[in-house]
Amino acid sequence: NAGVTQTPKFRVLKTGQSMTLLCAQDMNHEYMYWYRQDPGMGLRLIHYSVGEGTTAKGEVPDGYNVSRLKKQNFLLGLESAAPSQTSVYFCASSWFRRNTGELFFGEGSRLTVL
Amino acid sequence: RKEVEQDPGPFNVPEGATVAFNCTYSNSASQSFFWYRQDCRKEPKLLMSVYSSGNEDGRFTAQLNRASQYISLLIRDSKLSDSATYLCVVSGYSTLTFGKGTMLLVSP
């Protein structure tokens, strides 16, 4: 099993450009999450989904949109990238309803906005 | 008070030392607590859950003090491979809140 796969792993954008990060999981998890991690800030939740067709805002949702059209995929979109969105983005999935607390993370996507 | 607070460190210890990290949380209604480990430029991974009665996994011991709202992680006989950032994690209804992490550096 691949677990959680993120694409792309690296990307450089210019201010104002748009892009989509794709997260795919093959564990049949209900819950999926997008986090960003910045130096000194820790992991901050952007958006999450508790099931196919549902999404919810996290701690820092502004400037991002998400979609969960299929259970195994969770897309994170940047409509008009800004330098403040330079970060490492992690997708994660879980059986959170069982409250085991184990999130399975992808390897991260490093985004630079110039 | 921030939701989950940790001393960022770094904690510099020699191999074989015992080291302890603490983490405080603000939401008294939190039900579940965890320690994650994150290696440099890698994704976080679950290290262990934290139970009210305390729990041990090899060289690692986790404790929870609900009255004082803190969690601790004790690492005995530190190894070079223990060098990493340790994230304290507290559950909410649908999500987990991560602390900023405590960096541990174990030297020969």
mmCIF file of C-alpha atoms in Angstrom:
data_model
loop_
_atom_site.group_PDB
_atom_site.id
_atom_site.type_symbol
_atom_site.label_atom_id
_atom_site.label_comp_id
_atom_site.label_asym_id
_atom_site.label_seq_id
_atom_site.Cartn_x
_atom_site.Cartn_y
_atom_site.Cartn_z
ATOM 1 C CA ASN A 1 0.000 0.000 0.000
ATOM 2 C CA ALA A 2 1.202 3.487 -0.811
ATOM 3 C CA GLY A 3 -0.553 5.102 2.183
ATOM 4 C CA VAL A 4 -0.914 8.839 1.589
ATOM 5 C CA THR A 5 0.536 10.275 -1.590
ATOM 6 C CA GLN A 6 0.909 13.966 -2.340
ATOM 7 C CA THR A 7 1.610 15.526 -5.708
ATOM 8 C CA PRO A 8 3.532 17.549 -6.602
ATOM 9 C CA LYS A 9 6.328 17.338 -4.041
ATOM 10 C CA PHE A 10 7.894 20.635 -5.084
ATOM 11 C CA ARG A 11 6.510 23.641 -6.883
ATOM 12 C CA VAL A 12 7.538 27.237 -7.486
ATOM 13 C CA LEU A 13 4.814 29.738 -8.324
ATOM 14 C CA LYS A 14 4.701 33.397 -9.131
ATOM 15 C CA THR A 15 2.407 35.674 -7.171
ATOM 16 C CA GLY A 16 -1.112 35.475 -8.558
ATOM 17 C CA GLN A 17 -0.769 32.057 -10.163
ATOM 18 C CA SER A 18 -3.079 29.227 -9.246
ATOM 19 C CA MET A 19 -2.386 25.604 -8.526
ATOM 20 C CA THR A 20 -3.857 22.470 -7.010
ATOM 21 C CA LEU A 21 -2.227 20.026 -4.633
ATOM 22 C CA LEU A 22 -3.529 16.489 -4.841
ATOM 23 C CA CYS A 23 -3.705 14.097 -1.935
ATOM 24 C CA ALA A 24 -4.603 10.452 -2.436
ATOM 25 C CA GLN A 25 -4.988 7.758 0.217
ATOM 26 C CA ASP A 26 -5.547 4.043 -0.269
ATOM 27 C CA MET A 27 -6.523 3.123 3.305
ATOM 28 C CA ASN A 28 -10.251 3.834 2.942
ATOM 29 C CA HIS A 29 -10.029 6.498 5.643
ATOM 30 C CA GLU A 30 -13.023 8.702 6.247
ATOM 31 C CA TYR A 31 -11.160 11.752 7.480
ATOM 32 C CA MET A 32 -8.657 13.765 5.485
ATOM 33 C CA TYR A 33 -6.768 16.958 6.371
ATOM 34 C CA TRP A 34 -4.556 19.610 4.890
ATOM 35 C CA TYR A 35 -1.951 21.234 7.146
ATOM 36 C CA ARG A 36 0.729 23.783 6.517
ATOM 37 C CA GLN A 37 3.969 23.888 8.447
ATOM 38 C CA ASP A 38 6.089 26.994 8.792
ATOM 39 C CA PRO A 39 9.225 27.558 10.884
ATOM 40 C CA GLY A 40 8.286 28.484 14.424
ATOM 41 C CA MET A 41 4.576 28.012 13.747
ATOM 42 C CA GLY A 42 4.122 24.278 13.901
ATOM 43 C CA LEU A 43 1.440 22.431 11.983
ATOM 44 C CA ARG A 44 -1.676 24.467 11.326
ATOM 45 C CA LEU A 45 -4.882 22.995 9.964
ATOM 46 C CA ILE A 46 -6.125 24.596 6.746
ATOM 47 C CA HIS A 47 -9.196 22.529 5.854
ATOM 48 C CA TYR A 48 -10.425 19.069 6.589
ATOM 49 C CA SER A 49 -13.054 16.596 5.467
ATOM 50 C CA VAL A 50 -15.022 14.071 7.487
ATOM 51 C CA GLY A 51 -16.228 12.179 4.450
ATOM 52 C CA GLU A 52 -16.782 12.195 0.714
ATOM 53 C CA GLY A 53 -18.494 15.394 -0.392
ATOM 54 C CA THR A 54 -17.864 17.249 2.877
ATOM 55 C CA THR A 55 -15.312 19.882 3.791
ATOM 56 C CA ALA A 56 -14.779 22.175 6.753
ATOM 57 C CA LYS A 57 -12.534 25.094 7.623
ATOM 58 C CA GLY A 58 -9.613 24.687 9.926
ATOM 59 C CA GLU A 59 -7.458 27.231 11.679
ATOM 60 C CA VAL A 60 -6.038 29.044 8.609
ATOM 61 C CA PRO A 61 -8.446 28.567 5.657
ATOM 62 C CA ASP A 62 -8.149 31.963 3.955
ATOM 63 C CA GLY A 63 -6.716 31.857 0.451
ATOM 64 C CA TYR A 64 -7.371 28.133 0.030
ATOM 65 C CA ASN A 65 -10.191 25.989 -1.288
ATOM 66 C CA VAL A 66 -10.664 22.250 -1.068
ATOM 67 C CA SER A 67 -12.758 19.524 -2.606
ATOM 68 C CA ARG A 68 -13.454 15.897 -1.702
ATOM 69 C CA LEU A 69 -15.324 14.502 -4.679
ATOM 70 C CA LYS A 70 -14.003 11.001 -4.108
ATOM 71 C CA LYS A 71 -13.344 9.372 -0.758
ATOM 72 C CA GLN A 72 -9.729 8.655 -1.576
ATOM 73 C CA ASN A 73 -8.818 12.135 -2.850
ATOM 74 C CA PHE A 74 -8.598 15.521 -1.166
ATOM 75 C CA LEU A 75 -7.595 18.497 -3.286
ATOM 76 C CA LEU A 76 -6.170 21.780 -2.005
ATOM 77 C CA GLY A 77 -6.399 24.763 -4.329
ATOM 78 C CA LEU A 78 -4.688 28.127 -4.309
ATOM 79 C CA GLU A 79 -6.612 30.469 -6.586
ATOM 80 C CA SER A 80 -4.183 33.398 -6.448
ATOM 81 C CA ALA A 81 -0.935 32.475 -4.749
ATOM 82 C CA ALA A 82 0.745 34.932 -2.394
ATOM 83 C CA PRO A 83 4.265 34.877 -0.911
ATOM 84 C CA SER A 84 2.682 34.267 2.520
ATOM 85 C CA GLN A 85 1.587 30.880 1.209
ATOM 86 C CA THR A 86 5.174 29.726 0.847
ATOM 87 C CA SER A 87 5.212 26.700 3.115
ATOM 88 C CA VAL A 88 5.375 22.952 3.411
ATOM 89 C CA TYR A 89 1.936 21.416 2.974
ATOM 90 C CA PHE A 90 1.062 18.081 4.527
ATOM 91 C CA CYS A 91 -1.953 16.001 3.763
ATOM 92 C CA ALA A 92 -3.113 13.424 6.292
ATOM 93 C CA SER A 93 -5.857 10.875 6.686
ATOM 94 C CA SER A 94 -7.299 8.945 9.603
ATOM 95 C CA TRP A 95 -9.965 6.769 11.110
ATOM 96 C CA PHE A 96 -10.581 9.619 13.489
ATOM 97 C CA ARG A 97 -14.028 8.433 14.398
ATOM 98 C CA ARG A 98 -12.286 5.643 16.252
ATOM 99 C CA ASN A 99 -10.269 8.343 17.962
ATOM 100 C CA THR A 100 -7.070 6.400 17.749
ATOM 101 C CA GLY A 101 -5.330 9.694 17.145
ATOM 102 C CA GLU A 102 -3.156 8.300 14.412
ATOM 103 C CA LEU A 103 -2.934 10.521 11.417
ATOM 104 C CA PHE A 104 -1.124 9.126 8.420
ATOM 105 C CA PHE A 105 0.764 11.877 6.667
ATOM 106 C CA GLY A 106 2.008 12.246 3.148
ATOM 107 C CA GLU A 107 5.617 13.218 2.568
ATOM 108 C CA GLY A 108 4.767 16.869 2.114
ATOM 109 C CA SER A 109 4.643 19.340 -0.744
ATOM 110 C CA ARG A 110 7.095 22.227 -0.669
ATOM 111 C CA LEU A 111 5.621 25.325 -2.254
ATOM 112 C CA THR A 112 7.487 28.548 -2.924
ATOM 113 C CA VAL A 113 5.626 31.636 -4.082
ATOM 114 C CA LEU A 114 7.841 34.347 -5.560
ATOM 115 C CA ARG B 1 -3.104 30.763 26.750
ATOM 116 C CA LYS B 2 -2.274 28.914 23.542
ATOM 117 C CA GLU B 3 -4.042 25.624 22.899
ATOM 118 C CA VAL B 4 -0.964 23.439 23.080
ATOM 119 C CA GLU B 5 2.350 24.766 24.348
ATOM 120 C CA GLN B 6 5.766 23.184 24.287
ATOM 121 C CA ASP B 7 9.293 24.325 25.026
ATOM 122 C CA PRO B 8 10.873 24.516 21.547
ATOM 123 C CA GLY B 9 14.328 23.531 22.848
ATOM 124 C CA PRO B 10 16.660 22.361 21.518
ATOM 125 C CA PHE B 11 17.443 19.880 24.240
ATOM 126 C CA ASN B 12 21.052 18.800 23.779
ATOM 127 C CA VAL B 13 21.829 15.530 25.575
ATOM 128 C CA PRO B 14 24.571 12.905 25.349
ATOM 129 C CA GLU B 15 23.857 9.331 24.359
ATOM 130 C CA GLY B 16 22.529 7.333 27.261
ATOM 131 C CA ALA B 17 20.965 10.305 29.023
ATOM 132 C CA THR B 18 17.401 10.536 30.236
ATOM 133 C CA VAL B 19 15.403 13.498 28.974
ATOM 134 C CA ALA B 20 11.872 14.695 29.646
ATOM 135 C CA PHE B 21 9.556 17.012 27.741
ATOM 136 C CA ASN B 22 6.397 18.640 28.995
ATOM 137 C CA CYS B 23 3.432 20.012 27.132
ATOM 138 C CA THR B 24 0.499 22.036 28.454
ATOM 139 C CA TYR B 25 -2.932 22.280 26.894
ATOM 140 C CA SER B 26 -5.745 24.758 27.429
ATOM 141 C CA ASN B 27 -8.912 22.826 26.577
ATOM 142 C CA SER B 28 -9.999 20.980 29.685
ATOM 143 C CA ALA B 29 -12.534 19.039 27.592
ATOM 144 C CA SER B 30 -9.827 17.373 25.489
ATOM 145 C CA GLN B 31 -10.122 13.627 25.647
ATOM 146 C CA SER B 32 -7.162 12.167 23.806
ATOM 147 C CA PHE B 33 -3.489 12.964 23.830
ATOM 148 C CA PHE B 34 -0.553 11.834 21.758
ATOM 149 C CA TRP B 35 3.120 12.296 21.055
ATOM 150 C CA TYR B 36 4.281 12.447 17.464
ATOM 151 C CA ARG B 37 7.823 12.414 16.196
ATOM 152 C CA GLN B 38 9.024 14.424 13.208
ATOM 153 C CA ASP B 39 12.450 13.949 11.668
ATOM 154 C CA CYS B 40 14.040 16.832 9.817
ATOM 155 C CA ARG B 41 12.217 17.558 6.551
ATOM 156 C CA LYS B 42 9.977 14.523 7.000
ATOM 157 C CA GLU B 43 6.354 13.996 7.854
ATOM 158 C CA PRO B 44 5.180 13.560 11.467
ATOM 159 C CA LYS B 45 4.547 10.031 12.692
ATOM 160 C CA LEU B 46 2.701 8.782 15.752
ATOM 161 C CA LEU B 47 5.096 7.867 18.561
ATOM 162 C CA MET B 48 2.616 6.907 21.235
ATOM 163 C CA SER B 49 -0.729 7.662 22.783
ATOM 164 C CA VAL B 50 -0.951 9.081 26.294
ATOM 165 C CA TYR B 51 -3.286 7.455 28.781
ATOM 166 C CA SER B 52 -4.444 8.730 32.159
ATOM 167 C CA SER B 53 -2.760 5.853 33.925
ATOM 168 C CA GLY B 54 0.506 6.503 32.141
ATOM 169 C CA ASN B 55 1.983 4.178 29.569
ATOM 170 C CA GLU B 56 5.350 2.887 28.530
ATOM 171 C CA ASP B 57 6.747 1.700 25.216
ATOM 172 C CA GLY B 58 10.290 0.487 25.550
ATOM 173 C CA ARG B 59 12.451 3.467 26.490
ATOM 174 C CA PHE B 60 9.558 5.893 26.182
ATOM 175 C CA THR B 61 7.112 6.747 28.964
ATOM 176 C CA ALA B 62 4.153 9.093 28.590
ATOM 177 C CA GLN B 63 2.154 10.636 31.418
ATOM 178 C CA LEU B 64 -1.016 12.703 31.571
ATOM 179 C CA ASN B 65 -1.983 15.050 34.370
ATOM 180 C CA ARG B 66 -5.550 16.192 33.747
ATOM 181 C CA ALA B 67 -5.757 18.359 36.851
ATOM 182 C CA SER B 68 -2.795 20.457 35.757
ATOM 183 C CA GLN B 69 -3.487 19.965 32.052
ATOM 184 C CA TYR B 70 -0.093 18.763 31.026
ATOM 185 C CA ILE B 71 1.431 15.812 29.254
ATOM 186 C CA SER B 72 4.949 14.534 29.569
ATOM 187 C CA LEU B 73 7.288 12.320 27.589
ATOM 188 C CA LEU B 74 10.300 10.654 29.163
ATOM 189 C CA ILE B 75 13.025 9.097 27.050
ATOM 190 C CA ARG B 76 15.517 6.859 28.807
ATOM 191 C CA ASP B 77 18.908 5.751 27.485
ATOM 192 C CA SER B 78 18.812 8.243 24.602
ATOM 193 C CA LYS B 79 20.074 7.063 21.218
ATOM 194 C CA LEU B 80 21.477 9.113 18.374
ATOM 195 C CA SER B 81 18.435 8.035 16.378
ATOM 196 C CA ASP B 82 16.148 9.753 18.897
ATOM 197 C CA SER B 83 17.245 13.122 17.515
ATOM 198 C CA ALA B 84 14.050 14.630 16.146
ATOM 199 C CA THR B 85 11.286 17.073 16.972
ATOM 200 C CA TYR B 86 8.614 15.746 19.328
ATOM 201 C CA LEU B 87 5.117 17.081 18.830
ATOM 202 C CA CYS B 88 2.495 17.109 21.547
ATOM 203 C CA VAL B 89 -0.974 16.528 20.102
ATOM 204 C CA VAL B 90 -4.380 17.018 21.675
ATOM 205 C CA SER B 91 -7.680 15.902 20.199
ATOM 206 C CA GLY B 92 -10.787 17.961 19.673
ATOM 207 C CA TYR B 93 -14.140 16.747 18.343
ATOM 208 C CA SER B 94 -13.045 16.222 14.762
ATOM 209 C CA THR B 95 -9.453 17.360 14.584
ATOM 210 C CA LEU B 96 -6.121 17.196 16.327
ATOM 211 C CA THR B 97 -4.212 20.256 17.522
ATOM 212 C CA PHE B 98 -0.440 20.049 17.283
ATOM 213 C CA GLY B 99 2.048 21.813 19.488
ATOM 214 C CA LYS B 100 4.982 23.506 17.788
ATOM 215 C CA GLY B 101 7.302 20.762 18.910
ATOM 216 C CA THR B 102 10.375 20.272 21.066
ATOM 217 C CA MET B 103 13.655 19.577 19.316
ATOM 218 C CA LEU B 104 15.926 16.905 20.755
ATOM 219 C CA LEU B 105 19.556 16.553 19.716
ATOM 220 C CA VAL B 106 21.415 13.514 20.996
ATOM 221 C CA SER B 107 25.187 13.659 20.644
ATOM 222 C CA PRO B 108 27.829 10.896 20.832
#
